[in-house]
């Protein structure tokens, strides 16, 4: 199986965790794409009544098109279960997200969820985080100064650019600065530093958040209980 098929294996297994009556959070990305299709098929086949909060307009558009009832995060007092992709997961089940520039909304949905499941192909499992550049979302005002501070800290910042060389804009019309810093030995310390920087709206370190990880492997879906 290629990487895309492994993502599908993980997504389809994770869709089985959705139960009738749930309010679910839907992440963003190519793995979540398969998840939304699988959930829509279950709604059709089993008559499940669920409602969902999306972490991007991409996911919201897909889910709406497939007949899934969508709500805004402001309209729900909690989310039962959120299922999302990830860019890297380390040996302690800490993660990097934001490859799709949706990490601010993804983190808000995740922290308002009773349970979080990540769905990944096996290439996303690593010993130490950091090979995947760590995304941050920065507001345009003063972003060059934020960049300068990150550079001075030795975090190797790069503004994320699109195919035309323009700065990528997030849902909130902010920029993404990716940190190409290599191995992140102390993720909690780094998260604390980034949390304290004015101008950084959010970063892609998702620590102590995930409960279950569903991994697509050549032998099928593997379910890992993280916490
Ligand atoms: C988007 C994300 C995605 O979950 C992450 O990038 C994984 O994407 P994919 O499933 O396409 O590999 O964090 O901001």
Coordinates of C-alpha atoms and ligand atoms in Angstrom, one line a residue:
X1 CA 0.0 0.0 0.0
X2 CA 1.2 3.5 -0.7
X3 CA 1.0 6.4 1.7
X4 CA -2.4 7.5 0.6
X5 CA -3.8 4.0 1.0
X6 CA -2.3 3.8 4.5
X7 CA -4.0 7.1 5.4
X8 CA -7.3 5.7 4.2
X9 CA -6.8 2.5 6.3
X10 CA -6.3 4.7 9.4
X11 CA -9.2 7.0 8.6
X12 CA -11.7 4.2 8.0
X13 CA -10.8 2.4 11.2
X14 CA -11.1 5.7 13.2
X15 CA -14.6 6.4 11.7
X16 CA -15.8 3.4 13.7
X17 CA -15.2 5.3 16.9
X18 CA -18.0 7.7 16.0
X19 CA -21.3 7.0 17.9
X20 CA -24.9 7.9 17.4
X21 CA -25.8 11.3 19.0
X22 CA -22.2 12.6 19.1
X23 CA -20.9 16.1 18.4
X24 CA -17.6 15.5 16.6
X25 CA -14.7 17.6 15.6
X26 CA -13.3 17.1 12.1
X27 CA -9.6 18.0 11.5
X28 CA -8.0 19.0 8.2
X29 CA -5.9 17.3 5.6
X30 CA -5.7 14.4 3.2
X31 CA -6.2 11.8 5.9
X32 CA -9.2 13.6 7.2
X33 CA -10.6 13.7 3.7
X34 CA -10.9 9.9 3.8
X35 CA -12.4 10.1 7.3
X36 CA -15.2 12.5 6.3
X37 CA -16.1 10.1 3.4
X38 CA -16.1 7.2 5.8
X39 CA -18.3 9.0 8.4
X40 CA -20.7 10.1 5.6
X41 CA -21.0 6.4 4.5
X42 CA -21.9 5.4 8.1
X43 CA -24.5 8.1 8.3
X44 CA -26.1 6.8 5.1
X45 CA -25.9 3.1 6.0
X46 CA -26.7 3.2 9.7
X47 CA -28.8 6.4 10.0
X48 CA -26.4 7.9 12.6
X49 CA -27.5 11.3 14.0
X50 CA -24.3 13.3 14.5
X51 CA -23.3 17.0 14.2
X52 CA -19.8 18.2 13.5
X53 CA -17.5 21.2 13.9
X54 CA -14.8 21.6 11.2
X55 CA -11.3 23.0 11.6
X56 CA -11.2 24.5 8.1
X57 CA -13.4 25.6 5.3
X58 CA -12.0 22.8 3.2
X59 CA -13.3 20.2 5.6
X60 CA -16.5 22.1 6.2
X61 CA -17.2 22.2 2.5
X62 CA -16.6 18.5 2.0
X63 CA -18.7 17.5 5.0
X64 CA -21.6 19.8 4.1
X65 CA -21.5 18.4 0.5
X66 CA -21.8 14.9 2.0
X67 CA -24.8 15.8 4.1
X68 CA -23.1 16.0 7.5
X69 CA -24.7 18.6 9.8
X70 CA -22.1 21.3 10.6
X71 CA -22.0 23.8 13.5
X72 CA -19.7 26.5 14.5
X73 CA -17.5 26.0 17.6
X74 CA -19.4 28.8 19.3
X75 CA -22.7 26.9 18.9
X76 CA -21.6 23.8 20.9
X77 CA -20.8 23.6 24.6
X78 CA -18.4 20.6 24.1
X79 CA -17.3 18.2 21.5
X80 CA -17.4 14.5 22.3
X81 CA -14.7 13.3 19.9
X82 CA -12.3 15.0 17.5
X83 CA -10.5 13.1 14.8
X84 CA -7.6 14.8 13.1
X85 CA -4.4 14.1 11.2
X86 CA -0.9 14.9 12.4
X87 CA 2.5 15.7 10.8
X88 CA 4.7 13.9 13.3
X89 CA 4.1 11.9 16.5
X90 CA 6.9 11.1 18.9
X91 CA 7.5 8.2 21.2
X92 CA 5.7 10.0 24.0
X93 CA 2.7 10.7 21.8
X94 CA 3.4 14.4 21.5
X95 CA 2.7 15.8 18.1
X96 CA 3.4 18.5 15.4
X97 CA 0.4 19.7 13.4
X98 CA -0.1 22.6 11.0
X99 CA 1.2 21.2 7.8
X100 CA -2.1 22.5 6.3
X101 CA -1.8 25.8 8.2
X102 CA -5.0 25.0 10.2
X103 CA -3.3 24.4 13.6
X104 CA -4.9 27.3 15.4
X105 CA -8.5 26.2 14.7
X106 CA -7.4 22.5 15.2
X107 CA -6.0 23.3 18.6
X108 CA -9.1 25.2 19.7
X109 CA -11.3 22.3 18.6
X110 CA -9.0 19.7 20.2
X111 CA -8.9 21.4 23.6
X112 CA -12.7 21.6 23.6
X113 CA -13.0 17.9 23.0
X114 CA -13.5 15.2 25.5
X115 CA -11.4 12.8 23.4
X116 CA -8.9 13.3 20.6
X117 CA -7.9 10.7 18.0
X118 CA -5.1 11.2 15.5
X119 CA -5.1 9.3 12.2
X120 CA -1.7 8.9 10.5
X121 CA 0.2 6.6 8.1
X122 CA 3.1 4.9 9.8
X123 CA 5.7 7.3 8.3
X124 CA 4.5 10.0 10.7
X125 CA 5.7 8.1 13.8
X126 CA 9.2 9.3 14.9
X127 CA 11.4 9.0 18.0
X128 CA 11.9 12.8 18.4
X129 CA 9.9 15.7 16.9
X130 CA 11.4 18.2 14.6
X131 CA 12.3 16.8 11.3
X132 CA 9.0 18.2 10.1
X133 CA 9.3 22.1 10.4
X134 CA 7.3 23.3 13.3
X135 CA 4.5 25.7 12.1
X136 CA 3.6 28.9 13.9
X137 CA 0.8 31.3 13.0
X138 CA 1.8 35.0 13.3
X139 CA -0.3 38.1 12.9
X140 CA 1.0 40.4 10.1
X141 CA 1.5 43.4 12.5
X142 CA 5.1 43.4 13.5
X143 CA 5.7 39.9 12.0
X144 CA 9.3 40.9 10.9
X145 CA 10.1 41.6 14.5
X146 CA 8.7 38.2 15.6
X147 CA 10.8 36.6 12.8
X148 CA 13.9 38.4 14.1
X149 CA 13.3 37.1 17.6
X150 CA 12.8 33.6 16.4
X151 CA 16.0 33.8 14.3
X152 CA 17.9 35.2 17.3
X153 CA 16.8 32.2 19.3
X154 CA 18.3 29.9 16.7
X155 CA 15.0 28.5 15.6
X156 CA 15.6 28.9 11.9
X157 CA 12.3 30.6 10.9
X158 CA 11.0 30.7 7.3
X159 CA 7.8 32.4 6.1
X160 CA 5.7 29.7 4.4
X161 CA 5.2 30.6 0.7
X162 CA 2.7 29.4 -1.9
X163 CA 3.6 28.2 -5.4
X164 CA 3.6 31.9 -6.6
X165 CA 6.1 32.8 -3.9
X166 CA 3.5 34.8 -1.9
X167 CA 3.2 34.3 1.8
X168 CA 0.6 31.7 2.7
X169 CA -2.4 33.1 4.5
X170 CA -4.3 31.2 7.2
X171 CA -8.1 31.1 7.7
X172 CA -7.6 34.2 10.0
X173 CA -5.5 36.0 7.3
X174 CA -2.3 35.6 9.3
X175 CA 1.1 34.3 8.1
X176 CA 2.8 31.0 8.8
X177 CA 6.4 30.9 10.0
X178 CA 7.8 27.4 10.0
X179 CA 10.7 26.7 12.3
X180 CA 13.3 24.5 10.7
X181 CA 15.2 23.7 13.9
X182 CA 15.8 20.0 13.7
X183 CA 15.3 17.7 16.8
X184 CA 13.1 19.3 19.4
X185 CA 14.6 17.8 22.6
X186 CA 12.3 19.7 25.0
X187 CA 8.9 20.2 23.4
X188 CA 7.3 21.6 26.6
X189 CA 10.0 24.2 27.1
X190 CA 9.7 25.3 23.4
X191 CA 5.9 25.4 23.7
X192 CA 6.2 27.6 26.7
X193 CA 8.6 30.0 24.9
X194 CA 6.4 30.2 21.8
X195 CA 3.2 30.7 24.0
X196 CA 4.9 33.7 25.6
X197 CA 5.8 35.5 22.3
X198 CA 3.4 38.3 21.5
X199 CA 2.5 38.2 17.8
X200 CA 2.5 34.4 17.7
X201 CA -1.2 33.4 17.7
X202 CA -0.5 29.7 17.9
X203 CA 2.1 27.0 17.2
X204 CA 1.9 23.5 16.0
X205 CA 3.1 21.7 19.1
X206 CA 0.2 19.6 20.3
X207 CA 1.3 18.3 23.7
X208 CA -0.5 15.9 26.1
X209 CA -3.6 16.2 23.9
X210 CA -4.2 13.0 22.1
X211 CA -6.0 10.0 23.6
X212 CA -5.8 7.5 20.8
X213 CA -3.7 7.1 17.7
X214 CA -4.8 5.1 14.7
X215 CA -1.9 4.2 12.4
X216 CA -2.3 2.9 8.9
X217 CA 0.3 0.1 8.5
X218 CA 1.1 -2.5 5.8
X219 CA -0.6 -5.0 8.2
X220 CA -3.8 -2.9 8.6
X221 CA -4.9 -0.3 11.2
X222 CA -3.1 -0.3 14.5
X223 CA -4.9 1.4 17.5
X224 CA -2.6 2.9 20.1
X225 CA -3.9 4.1 23.5
X226 CA -1.9 7.2 24.3
X227 CA -3.4 8.4 27.5
Ligands
LIG1 C1 -3.3 20.6 9.0 C2 -2.8 19.4 9.8 C3 -2.9 18.1 9.2 O1 -3.6 17.3 10.1 C4 -1.6 17.5 9.0 O2 -0.8 18.4 8.2 C5 -1.6 16.1 8.4 O3 -2.1 16.2 7.1 P1 -2.3 15.0 6.1 O4 -3.3 14.1 6.7 O5 -2.6 15.6 4.8 O6 -0.9 14.2 6.0 O7 -2.2 19.6 10.9 O8 -3.0 21.8 9.6

